[in-house]
Amino acid sequence: MSSTQQRGEYVPTIALIGCGAFAEVYYLPALVRFPGVAEKLILVDSNGARAQHLASRFGIHRCVDDYRAILGEVDAAIVATPHDLHYPISMDFLQHSAHVLCEKPLAEKASEAREMVAEAQRAGVTLSANYTQRLFPSSVKVKELLAGGALGKLASIHYSWGSLYTWPTASGFYFNARLSPKGVLLDRGPHAVDLICWWLGDRPAVVSCQHDSFGGAEAVAQVELSHGDCAITIALSWLNELPNEYVIRGERGEIRNGIEDWWRIPIALPSGKVHKIKLAHDEQDYFDFGRRLIANFLNVIRAGDKPLIPAGDVIPSVEVIEACYRTATRFAMPWYENLGTLWSPASAR
Ligand SMILES: NC(=O)c1ccc[n+]([C@@H]2O[C@H](COP(=O)([O-])OP(=O)(O)OC[C@H]3O[C@@H](n4cnc5c(N)ncnc54)[C@H](O)[C@@H]3O)[C@@H](O)[C@H]2O)c1
């Protein structure tokens, strides 16, 4: 069966909560490809004009501006709202026996994530998460290689992702400290931390976390973790380009791959030889992975398939990120710390 093949005829009623930038480029193009889904889809956004705009663009018949109006009416919900709403909105749908697919981060707090997973179990429905980089064939291959001991004992993992923030957010919530003062670590961090936890099959310990926040959303963060003898560093930035790659070093070789190079895995052997593994894939760009995810979500709803990313699997990453924020310190910024001296009455003379 291909990654997007469907089982069963029944078309569920799905609500897409949050019709922002990601819904537009990822969820809607994927949802409308599956026969009958668009006809029953409900778009929900507190900004009614935004939902209407996407409804006319994608041929959707029904829009609602308050999700509470449709609780109990839908088979499933996709939660693609600002981060602080993932927990309360998912809980409301789960309590009304709807299957939920929730965007990353599953929740801001591990206690909330655990409550969500427990609620899904209690209600007899599924809770899936979207940590897109897990869907990459390269990520799956890394997991397989590490589990098979291809690199031997691991010495280090480094993951860096930095580029100037240009994402066309519809609501601007990423920078709204009244909703959440958390920035790049809660936005890009879930992908990085989840991949590492998943690859290791365990939760690494937090050694340190530094970022540049003065109370609002941090734009740069540096995290150090450890797992046995393996030292892990994660560098994230919304301000500048970083080498967008991961480097995994073991006693028997090294994998160095671009984060979005999902079609290959190069392994450098101690001899200096590089073994290149090519991977089969249908996706041409990042947003195409929405098709794989939605195909699975439909099969989860109508045929009881296992979610590609069960929410319970990502809890270790929520725990790590929560611990990072709890222990975070600000980068040394001597130019700020010296401001008092610069503007003292003595320097003004
Ligand atoms: N997996 C990925 O690679 C990836 C990429 C981008 C964004 N995302 C995630 O998708 C989610 C949405 O991000 P975005 O960039 O589309 O944000 P956005 O700001 O573009 O859109 C958010 C939308 O939610 C709406 N909204 C706010 N409160 C609401 C409420 N109470 N009920 C219904 N709608 C409400 C806003 O009006 C807005 O239209 C976030 O969780 C983000 O982390 C994931």
GROMACS .gro file of C-alpha atoms and ligand atoms in nm:
model
  393
    1MET     CA    1   0.000   0.000   0.000
    2SER     CA    2   0.141   0.346  -0.092
    3SER     CA    3   0.180   0.617   0.173
    4THR     CA    4  -0.141   0.791   0.060
    5GLN     CA    5  -0.365   0.493  -0.032
    6GLN     CA    6  -0.707   0.488   0.137
    7ARG     CA    7  -0.902   0.213   0.308
    8GLY     CA    8  -1.280   0.228   0.353
    9GLU     CA    9  -1.544   0.436   0.179
   10TYR     CA   10  -1.687   0.631   0.469
   11VAL     CA   11  -1.601   1.005   0.460
   12PRO     CA   12  -1.564   1.156   0.808
   13THR     CA   13  -1.659   1.509   0.906
   14ILE     CA   14  -1.339   1.691   0.999
   15ALA     CA   15  -1.295   2.037   1.151
   16LEU     CA   16  -0.978   2.232   1.077
   17ILE     CA   17  -0.927   2.465   1.373
   18GLY     CA   18  -0.699   2.759   1.294
   19CYS     CA   19  -0.695   2.866   0.928
   20GLY     CA   20  -0.359   3.038   0.930
   21ALA     CA   21  -0.047   3.014   0.719
   22PHE     CA   22   0.017   2.644   0.782
   23ALA     CA   23  -0.344   2.543   0.720
   24GLU     CA   24  -0.321   2.720   0.384
   25VAL     CA   25   0.000   2.560   0.257
   26TYR     CA   26  -0.008   2.219   0.427
   27TYR     CA   27  -0.346   2.099   0.554
   28LEU     CA   28  -0.592   2.233   0.298
   29PRO     CA   29  -0.402   2.127  -0.017
   30ALA     CA   30  -0.373   1.778   0.137
   31LEU     CA   31  -0.733   1.750   0.264
   32VAL     CA   32  -0.897   1.849  -0.066
   33ARG     CA   33  -0.711   1.575  -0.257
   34PHE     CA   34  -0.909   1.299  -0.086
   35PRO     CA   35  -1.253   1.235  -0.244
   36GLY     CA   36  -1.548   1.372  -0.047
   37VAL     CA   37  -1.341   1.527   0.234
   38ALA     CA   38  -1.376   1.892   0.120
   39GLU     CA   39  -1.758   1.859   0.099
   40LYS     CA   40  -1.780   1.773   0.471
   41LEU     CA   41  -1.488   1.981   0.600
   42ILE     CA   42  -1.560   2.265   0.846
   43LEU     CA   43  -1.315   2.557   0.865
   44VAL     CA   44  -1.291   2.719   1.207
   45ASP     CA   45  -1.113   3.045   1.281
   46SER     CA   46  -1.182   3.320   1.534
   47ASN     CA   47  -1.097   3.552   1.246
   48GLY     CA   48  -1.405   3.479   1.034
   49ALA     CA   49  -1.272   3.664   0.729
   50ARG     CA   50  -0.963   3.442   0.724
   51ALA     CA   51  -1.172   3.122   0.724
   52GLN     CA   52  -1.402   3.262   0.452
   53HIS     CA   53  -1.102   3.353   0.237
   54LEU     CA   54  -0.961   2.999   0.252
   55ALA     CA   55  -1.309   2.846   0.209
   56SER     CA   56  -1.358   3.022  -0.123
   57ARG     CA   57  -1.004   2.940  -0.235
   58PHE     CA   58  -1.035   2.567  -0.160
   59GLY     CA   59  -1.409   2.515  -0.229
   60ILE     CA   60  -1.515   2.450   0.132
   61HIS     CA   61  -1.884   2.503   0.215
   62ARG     CA   62  -1.889   2.566   0.590
   63CYS     CA   63  -1.706   2.810   0.819
   64VAL     CA   64  -1.749   2.870   1.193
   65ASP     CA   65  -1.577   3.128   1.411
   66ASP     CA   66  -1.609   2.948   1.747
   67TYR     CA   67  -1.511   2.581   1.760
   68ARG     CA   68  -1.738   2.523   2.060
   69ALA     CA   69  -2.038   2.550   1.824
   70ILE     CA   70  -1.942   2.221   1.652
   71LEU     CA   71  -1.827   2.010   1.949
   72GLY     CA   72  -2.009   1.677   1.932
   73GLU     CA   73  -2.081   1.725   1.563
   74VAL     CA   74  -1.752   1.615   1.406
   75ASP     CA   75  -1.565   1.284   1.382
   76ALA     CA   76  -1.226   1.449   1.400
   77ALA     CA   77  -1.043   1.779   1.448
   78ILE     CA   78  -0.710   1.911   1.327
   79VAL     CA   79  -0.571   2.171   1.570
   80ALA     CA   80  -0.348   2.425   1.391
   81THR     CA   81  -0.393   2.725   1.619
   82PRO     CA   82  -0.146   2.934   1.824
   83HIS     CA   83   0.050   2.713   2.065
   84ASP     CA   84  -0.127   2.814   2.387
   85LEU     CA   85  -0.457   2.679   2.245
   86HIS     CA   86  -0.338   2.329   2.150
   87TYR     CA   87  -0.413   2.189   2.495
   88PRO     CA   88  -0.757   2.341   2.569
   89ILE     CA   89  -0.896   2.294   2.217
   90SER     CA   90  -0.768   1.936   2.181
   91MET     CA   91  -0.910   1.850   2.525
   92ASP     CA   92  -1.253   1.984   2.428
   93PHE     CA   93  -1.268   1.772   2.112
   94LEU     CA   94  -1.132   1.461   2.284
   95GLN     CA   95  -1.392   1.500   2.559
   96HIS     CA   96  -1.652   1.500   2.281
   97SER     CA   97  -1.512   1.173   2.139
   98ALA     CA   98  -1.349   1.324   1.830
   99HIS     CA   99  -1.015   1.197   1.698
  100VAL     CA  100  -0.758   1.478   1.716
  101LEU     CA  101  -0.451   1.557   1.509
  102CYS     CA  102  -0.261   1.832   1.690
  103GLU     CA  103   0.018   2.047   1.552
  104LYS     CA  104   0.355   2.072   1.721
  105PRO     CA  105   0.423   2.147   1.999
  106LEU     CA  106   0.165   1.901   2.134
  107ALA     CA  107   0.150   2.121   2.447
  108GLU     CA  108   0.366   2.371   2.634
  109LYS     CA  109   0.369   2.162   2.952
  110ALA     CA  110   0.434   1.789   2.987
  111SER     CA  111   0.148   1.763   3.242
  112GLU     CA  112  -0.091   1.895   2.975
  113ALA     CA  113   0.046   1.656   2.711
  114ARG     CA  114  -0.002   1.361   2.947
  115GLU     CA  115  -0.357   1.474   3.027
  116MET     CA  116  -0.436   1.492   2.653
  117VAL     CA  117  -0.306   1.139   2.593
  118ALA     CA  118  -0.501   1.008   2.894
  119GLU     CA  119  -0.819   1.182   2.777
  120ALA     CA  120  -0.791   1.022   2.430
  121GLN     CA  121  -0.758   0.680   2.593
  122ARG     CA  122  -1.053   0.745   2.822
  123ALA     CA  123  -1.272   0.863   2.533
  124GLY     CA  124  -1.167   0.573   2.307
  125VAL     CA  125  -1.035   0.798   2.030
  126THR     CA  126  -0.687   0.872   1.891
  127LEU     CA  127  -0.458   1.167   1.947
  128SER     CA  128  -0.196   1.216   1.674
  129ALA     CA  129   0.072   1.483   1.651
  130ASN     CA  130   0.238   1.649   1.355
  131TYR     CA  131   0.614   1.669   1.394
  132THR     CA  132   0.673   1.687   1.020
  133GLN     CA  133   1.045   1.604   1.020
  134ARG     CA  134   0.965   1.261   1.161
  135LEU     CA  135   0.784   1.184   0.835
  136PHE     CA  136   1.100   1.238   0.628
  137PRO     CA  137   1.238   0.913   0.482
  138SER     CA  138   1.585   1.036   0.597
  139SER     CA  139   1.467   1.064   0.959
  140VAL     CA  140   1.318   0.713   0.947
  141LYS     CA  141   1.643   0.580   0.797
  142VAL     CA  142   1.854   0.746   1.070
  143LYS     CA  143   1.638   0.578   1.333
  144GLU     CA  144   1.683   0.242   1.161
  145LEU     CA  145   2.061   0.288   1.126
  146LEU     CA  146   2.110   0.391   1.489
  147ALA     CA  147   1.891   0.107   1.615
  148GLY     CA  148   2.095  -0.137   1.404
  149GLY     CA  149   2.422  -0.002   1.550
  150ALA     CA  150   2.549   0.125   1.211
  151LEU     CA  151   2.748   0.407   1.377
  152GLY     CA  152   2.853   0.208   1.684
  153LYS     CA  153   2.857   0.390   2.017
  154LEU     CA  154   2.742   0.750   1.971
  155ALA     CA  155   2.978   1.032   2.071
  156SER     CA  156   2.775   1.337   1.969
  157ILE     CA  157   2.469   1.473   1.793
  158HIS     CA  158   2.454   1.827   1.668
  159TYR     CA  159   2.143   1.984   1.513
  160SER     CA  160   2.135   2.342   1.391
  161TRP     CA  161   1.851   2.529   1.224
  162GLY     CA  162   1.876   2.899   1.162
  163SER     CA  163   1.726   3.132   0.903
  164LEU     CA  164   1.579   3.479   0.907
  165TYR     CA  165   1.213   3.460   1.018
  166THR     CA  166   0.999   3.513   0.706
  167TRP     CA  167   0.706   3.282   0.784
  168PRO     CA  168   0.376   3.454   0.675
  169THR     CA  169   0.192   3.404   1.006
  170ALA     CA  170  -0.173   3.512   0.975
  171SER     CA  171  -0.212   3.609   1.341
  172GLY     CA  172   0.141   3.707   1.449
  173PHE     CA  173   0.099   3.493   1.762
  174TYR     CA  174   0.466   3.385   1.751
  175PHE     CA  175   0.561   3.732   1.879
  176ASN     CA  176   0.267   3.798   2.110
  177ALA     CA  177   0.412   3.772   2.461
  178ARG     CA  178   0.062   3.805   2.612
  179LEU     CA  179  -0.028   3.464   2.462
  180SER     CA  180   0.311   3.307   2.529
  181PRO     CA  181   0.657   3.459   2.581
  182LYS     CA  182   0.822   3.155   2.420
  183GLY     CA  183   0.989   3.186   2.081
  184VAL     CA  184   1.216   2.987   1.853
  185LEU     CA  185   1.271   2.707   2.105
  186LEU     CA  186   0.896   2.635   2.115
  187ASP     CA  187   0.858   2.689   1.739
  188ARG     CA  188   1.153   2.504   1.579
  189GLY     CA  189   1.274   2.325   1.893
  190PRO     CA  190   1.000   2.058   1.894
  191HIS     CA  191   1.121   1.924   1.558
  192ALA     CA  192   1.483   1.906   1.672
  193VAL     CA  193   1.424   1.771   2.022
  194ASP     CA  194   1.161   1.521   1.912
  195LEU     CA  195   1.384   1.379   1.638
  196ILE     CA  196   1.670   1.333   1.883
  197CYS     CA  197   1.449   1.168   2.149
  198TRP     CA  198   1.297   0.943   1.882
  199TRP     CA  199   1.633   0.848   1.733
  200LEU     CA  200   1.774   0.767   2.076
  201GLY     CA  201   1.456   0.594   2.191
  202ASP     CA  202   1.499   0.781   2.516
  203ARG     CA  203   1.487   1.125   2.678
  204PRO     CA  204   1.828   1.294   2.713
  205ALA     CA  205   1.906   1.506   3.020
  206VAL     CA  206   1.920   1.885   2.996
  207VAL     CA  207   2.271   2.020   3.063
  208SER     CA  208   2.208   2.386   2.977
  209CYS     CA  209   1.987   2.620   2.780
  210GLN     CA  210   2.073   2.974   2.681
  211HIS     CA  211   1.866   3.220   2.483
  212ASP     CA  212   1.836   3.591   2.411
  213SER     CA  213   1.500   3.669   2.572
  214PHE     CA  214   1.449   3.978   2.787
  215GLY     CA  215   1.096   3.862   2.868
  216GLY     CA  216   0.948   3.824   2.519
  217ALA     CA  217   0.991   3.551   2.258
  218GLU     CA  218   1.353   3.440   2.227
  219ALA     CA  219   1.492   3.456   1.871
  220VAL     CA  220   1.811   3.255   1.931
  221ALA     CA  221   1.857   2.952   2.156
  222GLN     CA  222   2.138   2.710   2.228
  223VAL     CA  223   2.065   2.384   2.410
  224GLU     CA  224   2.305   2.123   2.547
  225LEU     CA  225   2.176   1.777   2.635
  226SER     CA  226   2.345   1.454   2.730
  227HIS     CA  227   2.259   1.090   2.689
  228GLY     CA  228   2.516   0.861   2.850
  229ASP     CA  229   2.847   0.949   2.682
  230CYS     CA  230   2.673   1.120   2.391
  231ALA     CA  231   2.690   1.503   2.396
  232ILE     CA  232   2.404   1.676   2.216
  233THR     CA  233   2.387   2.038   2.101
  234ILE     CA  234   2.098   2.216   1.936
  235ALA     CA  235   2.132   2.566   1.787
  236LEU     CA  236   1.819   2.750   1.674
  237SER     CA  237   1.778   3.097   1.531
  238TRP     CA  238   1.510   3.317   1.378
  239LEU     CA  239   1.773   3.585   1.311
  240ASN     CA  240   2.050   3.437   1.098
  241GLU     CA  241   2.151   3.150   0.874
  242LEU     CA  242   2.310   2.852   1.046
  243PRO     CA  243   2.435   2.535   0.876
  244ASN     CA  244   2.091   2.375   0.852
  245GLU     CA  245   2.202   2.021   0.921
  246TYR     CA  246   2.244   1.745   1.174
  247VAL     CA  247   2.571   1.570   1.241
  248ILE     CA  248   2.566   1.236   1.426
  249ARG     CA  249   2.908   1.100   1.520
  250GLY     CA  250   2.971   0.746   1.634
  251GLU     CA  251   3.276   0.528   1.678
  252ARG     CA  252   3.211   0.364   1.338
  253GLY     CA  253   3.107   0.659   1.124
  254GLU     CA  254   2.932   0.993   1.089
  255ILE     CA  255   2.605   1.103   0.934
  256ARG     CA  256   2.599   1.464   0.818
  257ASN     CA  257   2.280   1.560   0.639
  258GLY     CA  258   2.085   1.873   0.552
  259ILE     CA  259   1.770   1.896   0.766
  260GLU     CA  260   1.546   1.901   0.457
  261ASP     CA  261   1.749   1.653   0.248
  262TRP     CA  262   1.487   1.385   0.309
  263TRP     CA  263   1.580   1.180   0.002
  264ARG     CA  264   1.929   1.073   0.112
  265ILE     CA  265   2.160   0.979   0.395
  266PRO     CA  266   2.538   1.010   0.355
  267ILE     CA  267   2.749   0.806   0.599
  268ALA     CA  268   3.120   0.887   0.628
  269LEU     CA  269   3.322   0.583   0.733
  270PRO     CA  270   3.647   0.604   0.937
  271SER     CA  271   3.835   0.515   0.612
  272GLY     CA  272   3.718   0.850   0.470
  273LYS     CA  273   3.484   0.679   0.222
  274VAL     CA  274   3.130   0.823   0.204
  275HIS     CA  275   2.848   0.575   0.156
  276LYS     CA  276   2.540   0.748   0.008
  277ILE     CA  277   2.197   0.595   0.067
  278LYS     CA  278   1.920   0.713  -0.169
  279LEU     CA  279   1.567   0.696  -0.031
  280ALA     CA  280   1.235   0.654  -0.213
  281HIS     CA  281   0.992   0.944  -0.170
  282ASP     CA  282   0.684   1.097  -0.338
  283GLU     CA  283   0.727   1.445  -0.191
  284GLN     CA  284   0.872   1.736  -0.390
  285ASP     CA  285   0.862   1.995  -0.114
  286TYR     CA  286   0.811   2.021   0.262
  287PHE     CA  287   0.437   2.088   0.238
  288ASP     CA  288   0.378   1.769   0.036
  289PHE     CA  289   0.425   1.574   0.360
  290GLY     CA  290   0.074   1.692   0.453
  291ARG     CA  291  -0.062   1.430   0.209
  292ARG     CA  292   0.114   1.145   0.388
  293LEU     CA  293  -0.013   1.270   0.724
  294ILE     CA  294  -0.374   1.324   0.614
  295ALA     CA  295  -0.388   0.989   0.433
  296ASN     CA  296  -0.287   0.825   0.759
  297PHE     CA  297  -0.528   1.038   0.968
  298LEU     CA  298  -0.820   0.932   0.742
  299ASN     CA  299  -0.720   0.567   0.779
  300VAL     CA  300  -0.690   0.616   1.156
  301ILE     CA  301  -1.046   0.754   1.169
  302ARG     CA  302  -1.216   0.506   0.938
  303ALA     CA  303  -1.010   0.189   0.961
  304GLY     CA  304  -0.853   0.211   1.308
  305ASP     CA  305  -0.496   0.236   1.172
  306LYS     CA  306  -0.214   0.338   1.406
  307PRO     CA  307  -0.127   0.710   1.383
  308LEU     CA  308   0.203   0.785   1.207
  309ILE     CA  309   0.298   0.990   1.513
  310PRO     CA  310   0.099   0.888   1.822
  311ALA     CA  311   0.092   1.182   2.064
  312GLY     CA  312   0.227   0.973   2.350
  313ASP     CA  313   0.553   0.928   2.154
  314VAL     CA  314   0.635   1.299   2.159
  315ILE     CA  315   0.594   1.354   2.534
  316PRO     CA  316   0.972   1.317   2.601
  317SER     CA  317   1.036   1.617   2.373
  318VAL     CA  318   0.771   1.824   2.555
  319GLU     CA  319   0.943   1.734   2.884
  320VAL     CA  320   1.287   1.832   2.752
  321ILE     CA  321   1.168   2.166   2.616
  322GLU     CA  322   0.983   2.246   2.937
  323ALA     CA  323   1.301   2.168   3.136
  324CYS     CA  324   1.504   2.388   2.899
  325TYR     CA  325   1.280   2.689   2.962
  326ARG     CA  326   1.278   2.621   3.336
  327THR     CA  327   1.658   2.629   3.360
  328ALA     CA  328   1.735   2.877   3.079
  329THR     CA  329   1.974   3.168   3.126
  330ARG     CA  330   2.031   3.464   2.897
  331PHE     CA  331   2.339   3.473   2.671
  332ALA     CA  332   2.608   3.706   2.804
  333MET     CA  333   2.544   4.044   2.642
  334PRO     CA  334   2.812   4.277   2.780
  335TRP     CA  335   2.692   4.567   2.565
  336TYR     CA  336   2.364   4.567   2.763
  337GLU     CA  337   2.526   4.503   3.097
  338ASN     CA  338   2.754   4.807   3.043
  339LEU     CA  339   2.469   5.043   2.957
  340GLY     CA  340   2.458   5.169   3.318
  341THR     CA  341   2.822   5.276   3.294
  342LEU     CA  342   2.776   5.433   2.953
  343TRP     CA  343   2.493   5.656   3.077
  344SER     CA  344   2.622   5.732   3.426
  345PRO     CA  345   2.645   6.104   3.520
  346ALA     CA  346   3.026   6.069   3.507
  347SER     CA  347   3.022   5.959   3.141
  348ALA     CA  348   2.774   6.237   3.052
  349ARG     CA  349   3.020   6.512   3.158
  350LIG     N1  350   0.475   2.120   1.145
  350LIG     C1  351   0.529   2.226   1.088
  350LIG     O1  352   0.627   2.218   1.016
  350LIG     C2  353   0.466   2.361   1.112
  350LIG     C3  354   0.499   2.471   1.031
  350LIG     C4  355   0.434   2.593   1.057
  350LIG     C5  356   0.342   2.604   1.160
  350LIG     N2  357   0.314   2.494   1.236
  350LIG     C6  358   0.221   2.500   1.348
  350LIG     O2  359   0.090   2.527   1.300
  350LIG     C7  360   0.019   2.602   1.399
  350LIG     C8  361  -0.038   2.728   1.334
  350LIG     O3  362   0.070   2.805   1.288
  350LIG     P1  363   0.052   2.914   1.173
  350LIG     O4  364   0.187   2.955   1.133
  350LIG     O5  365  -0.046   2.866   1.073
  350LIG     O6  366  -0.016   3.035   1.258
  350LIG     P2  367  -0.093   3.160   1.202
  350LIG     O7  368  -0.067   3.275   1.291
  350LIG     O8  369  -0.063   3.177   1.056
  350LIG     O9  370  -0.245   3.113   1.214
  350LIG     C9  371  -0.309   3.084   1.334
  350LIG    C10  372  -0.458   3.095   1.305
  350LIG    O10  373  -0.528   3.053   1.423
  350LIG    C11  374  -0.640   3.141   1.437
  350LIG     N3  375  -0.690   3.137   1.574
  350LIG    C12  376  -0.644   3.204   1.684
  350LIG     N4  377  -0.720   3.176   1.792
  350LIG    C13  378  -0.815   3.089   1.749
  350LIG    C14  379  -0.924   3.024   1.813
  350LIG     N5  380  -0.951   3.041   1.943
  350LIG     N6  381  -1.003   2.943   1.738
  350LIG    C15  382  -0.979   2.925   1.605
  350LIG     N7  383  -0.877   2.984   1.541
  350LIG    C16  384  -0.797   3.065   1.611
  350LIG    C17  385  -0.587   3.275   1.396
  350LIG    O11  386  -0.690   3.367   1.364
  350LIG    C18  387  -0.503   3.238   1.273
  350LIG    O12  388  -0.577   3.241   1.154
  350LIG    C19  389   0.119   2.629   1.511
  350LIG    O13  390   0.101   2.532   1.609
  350LIG    C20  391   0.254   2.611   1.445
  350LIG    O14  392   0.356   2.572   1.533
  350LIG    C21  393   0.373   2.373   1.212
   0.00000   0.00000   0.00000
